[in-house]
Short mmCIF file of C-alpha atoms in Angstrom, two decimals:
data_model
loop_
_atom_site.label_atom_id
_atom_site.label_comp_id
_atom_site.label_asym_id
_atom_site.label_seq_id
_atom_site.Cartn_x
_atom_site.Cartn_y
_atom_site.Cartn_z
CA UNK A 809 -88.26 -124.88 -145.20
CA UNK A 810 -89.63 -126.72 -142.14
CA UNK A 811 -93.34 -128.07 -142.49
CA UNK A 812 -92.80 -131.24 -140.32
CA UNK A 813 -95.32 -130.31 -137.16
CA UNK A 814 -93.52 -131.61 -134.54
CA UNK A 815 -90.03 -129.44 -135.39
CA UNK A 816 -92.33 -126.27 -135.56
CA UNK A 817 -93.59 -127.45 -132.06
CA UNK A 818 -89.94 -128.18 -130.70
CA UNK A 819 -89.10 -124.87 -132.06
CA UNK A 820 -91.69 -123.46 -129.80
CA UNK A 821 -90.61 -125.40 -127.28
CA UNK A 822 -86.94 -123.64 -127.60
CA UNK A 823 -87.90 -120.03 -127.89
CA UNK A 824 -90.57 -120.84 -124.62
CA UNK A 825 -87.44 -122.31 -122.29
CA UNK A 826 -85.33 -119.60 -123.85
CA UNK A 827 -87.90 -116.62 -122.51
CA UNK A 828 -88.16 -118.58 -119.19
CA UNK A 829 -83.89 -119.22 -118.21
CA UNK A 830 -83.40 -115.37 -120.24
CA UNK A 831 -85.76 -113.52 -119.57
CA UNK A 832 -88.01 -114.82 -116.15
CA UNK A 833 -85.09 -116.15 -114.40
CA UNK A 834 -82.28 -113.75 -116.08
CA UNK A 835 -79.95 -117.04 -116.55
CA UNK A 836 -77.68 -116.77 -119.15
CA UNK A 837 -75.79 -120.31 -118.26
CA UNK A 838 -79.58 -122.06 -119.04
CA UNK A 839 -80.72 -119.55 -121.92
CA UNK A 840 -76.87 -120.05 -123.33
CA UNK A 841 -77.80 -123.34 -123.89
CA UNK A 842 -80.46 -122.76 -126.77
CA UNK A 843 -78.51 -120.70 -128.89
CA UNK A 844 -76.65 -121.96 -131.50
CA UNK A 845 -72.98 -121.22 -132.09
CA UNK A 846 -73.72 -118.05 -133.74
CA UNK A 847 -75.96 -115.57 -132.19
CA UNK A 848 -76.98 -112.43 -134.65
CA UNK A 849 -78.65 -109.67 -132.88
CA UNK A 850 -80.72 -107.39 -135.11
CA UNK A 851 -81.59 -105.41 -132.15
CA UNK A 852 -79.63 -102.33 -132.28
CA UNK A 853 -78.89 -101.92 -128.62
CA UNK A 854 -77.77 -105.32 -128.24
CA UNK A 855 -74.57 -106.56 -129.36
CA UNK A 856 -74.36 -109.88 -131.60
CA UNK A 857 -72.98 -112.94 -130.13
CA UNK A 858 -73.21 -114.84 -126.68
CA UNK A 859 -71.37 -112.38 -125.11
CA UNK A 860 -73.81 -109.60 -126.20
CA UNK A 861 -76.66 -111.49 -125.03
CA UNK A 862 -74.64 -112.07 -121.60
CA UNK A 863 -74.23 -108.40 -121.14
CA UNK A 864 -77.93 -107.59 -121.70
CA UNK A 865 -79.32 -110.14 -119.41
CA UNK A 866 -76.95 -108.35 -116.68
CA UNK A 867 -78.04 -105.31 -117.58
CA UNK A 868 -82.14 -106.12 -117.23
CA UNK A 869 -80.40 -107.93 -113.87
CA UNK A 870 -79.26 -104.72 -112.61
CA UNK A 871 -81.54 -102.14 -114.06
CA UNK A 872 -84.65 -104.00 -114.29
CA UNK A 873 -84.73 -106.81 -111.28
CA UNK A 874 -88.73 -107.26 -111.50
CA UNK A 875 -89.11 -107.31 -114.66
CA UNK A 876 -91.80 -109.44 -115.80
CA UNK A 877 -92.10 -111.01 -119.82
CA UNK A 878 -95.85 -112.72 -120.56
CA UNK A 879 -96.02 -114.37 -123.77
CA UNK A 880 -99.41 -114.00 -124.96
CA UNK A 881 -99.13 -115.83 -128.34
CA UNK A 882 -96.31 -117.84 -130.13
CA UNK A 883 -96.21 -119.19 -133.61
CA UNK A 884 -94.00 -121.04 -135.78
CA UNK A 885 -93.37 -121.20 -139.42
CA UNK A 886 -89.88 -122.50 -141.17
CA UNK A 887 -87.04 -121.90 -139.13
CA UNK A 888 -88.87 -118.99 -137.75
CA UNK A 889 -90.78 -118.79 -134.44
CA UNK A 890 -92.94 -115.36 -133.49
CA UNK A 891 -93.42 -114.43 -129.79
CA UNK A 892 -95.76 -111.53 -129.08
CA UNK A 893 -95.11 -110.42 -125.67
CA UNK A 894 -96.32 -107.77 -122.82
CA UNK A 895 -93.34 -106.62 -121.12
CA UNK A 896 -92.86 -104.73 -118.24
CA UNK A 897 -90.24 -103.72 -117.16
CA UNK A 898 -91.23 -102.48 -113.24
CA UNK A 899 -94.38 -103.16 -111.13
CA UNK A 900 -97.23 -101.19 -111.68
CA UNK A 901 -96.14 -100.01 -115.37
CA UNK A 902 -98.47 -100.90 -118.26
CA UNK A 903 -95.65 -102.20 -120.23
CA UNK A 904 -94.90 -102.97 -123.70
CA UNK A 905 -96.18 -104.76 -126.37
CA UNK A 906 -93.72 -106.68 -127.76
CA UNK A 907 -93.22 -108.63 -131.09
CA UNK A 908 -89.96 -111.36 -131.24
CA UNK A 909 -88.87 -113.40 -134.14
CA UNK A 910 -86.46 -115.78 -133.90
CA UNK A 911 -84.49 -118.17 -136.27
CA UNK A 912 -83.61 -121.64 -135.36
CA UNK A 913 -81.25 -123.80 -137.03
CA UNK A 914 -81.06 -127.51 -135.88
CA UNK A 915 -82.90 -126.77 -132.88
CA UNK A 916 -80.60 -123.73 -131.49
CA UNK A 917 -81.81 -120.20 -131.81
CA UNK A 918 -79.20 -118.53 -134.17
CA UNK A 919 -81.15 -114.83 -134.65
CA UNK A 920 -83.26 -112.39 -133.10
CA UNK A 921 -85.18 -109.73 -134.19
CA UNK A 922 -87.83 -107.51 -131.87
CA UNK A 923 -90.32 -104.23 -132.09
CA UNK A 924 -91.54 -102.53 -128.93
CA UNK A 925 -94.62 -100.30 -128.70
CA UNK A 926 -95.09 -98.95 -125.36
CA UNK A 927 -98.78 -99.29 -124.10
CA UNK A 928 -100.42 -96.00 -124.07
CA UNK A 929 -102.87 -94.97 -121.32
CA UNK A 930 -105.83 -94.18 -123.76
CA UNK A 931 -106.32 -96.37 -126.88
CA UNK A 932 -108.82 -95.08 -129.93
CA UNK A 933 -110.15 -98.76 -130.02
CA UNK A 934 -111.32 -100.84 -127.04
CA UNK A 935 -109.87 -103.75 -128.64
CA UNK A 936 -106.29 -104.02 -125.79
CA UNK A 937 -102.64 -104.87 -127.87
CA UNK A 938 -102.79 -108.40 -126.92
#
């Protein structure tokens, strides 16, 4: 298991550029570059792979255009790095909350995992998701 501090930070690092050429900028070529050869989706409306990956980020191209990703806080433990995300997906939506977890192996994200709450309007707490 990774302990050494400055591969957890790289790690962070990855999965940050990662959310910024995927997810801000929608561009695969750049986001391609941080996966590893492998790519296992454990999302169930993704498919595995590059090519799976590809086809989403087209999709949130087409479908989604504004869409907008914050990460609020990341962390990083073994191979593993945890994003925890509002998403939203148009202007003026309150979004998601959104937990990631990704594995890295030698530097290259290799797996992804995710659960989405939708922000309600009313909350029983005043305490907000992120």
């Amino acid at each position: 298991m990774i302990s050494d501090p400055s591969t957890l930070e790289a790690n962070k690092q990855t999965v940050l550029a990662f959310y910024e050429a995927g997810l801000r900028q929608k561009n695969y070529a750049a986001a391609a570059k941080l996966l590893g050869r492998r790519y296992v989706q454990h999302n169930p409306l993704i498919a595995d792979g590059h090519e799976g990956f590809e086809a989403f980020l087209a999709y949130l191209n087409e479908k989604f255009p504004d869409l907008r990703a914050e990460i609020k806080h990341v962390f990083a433990e073994g191979d593993f790095v945890i994003a925890h995300v509002h998403g939203v997906r148009e202007p003026g939506q309150r979004g998601s909350a959104i937990i990631d977890i990704f594995k890295l192996e030698d530097g290259k994200i290799v797996e992804h995992w995710d659960v989405i709450q939708p922000i309600p309007e009313e909350s029983a707490n005043p305490n907000g998701m992120f």
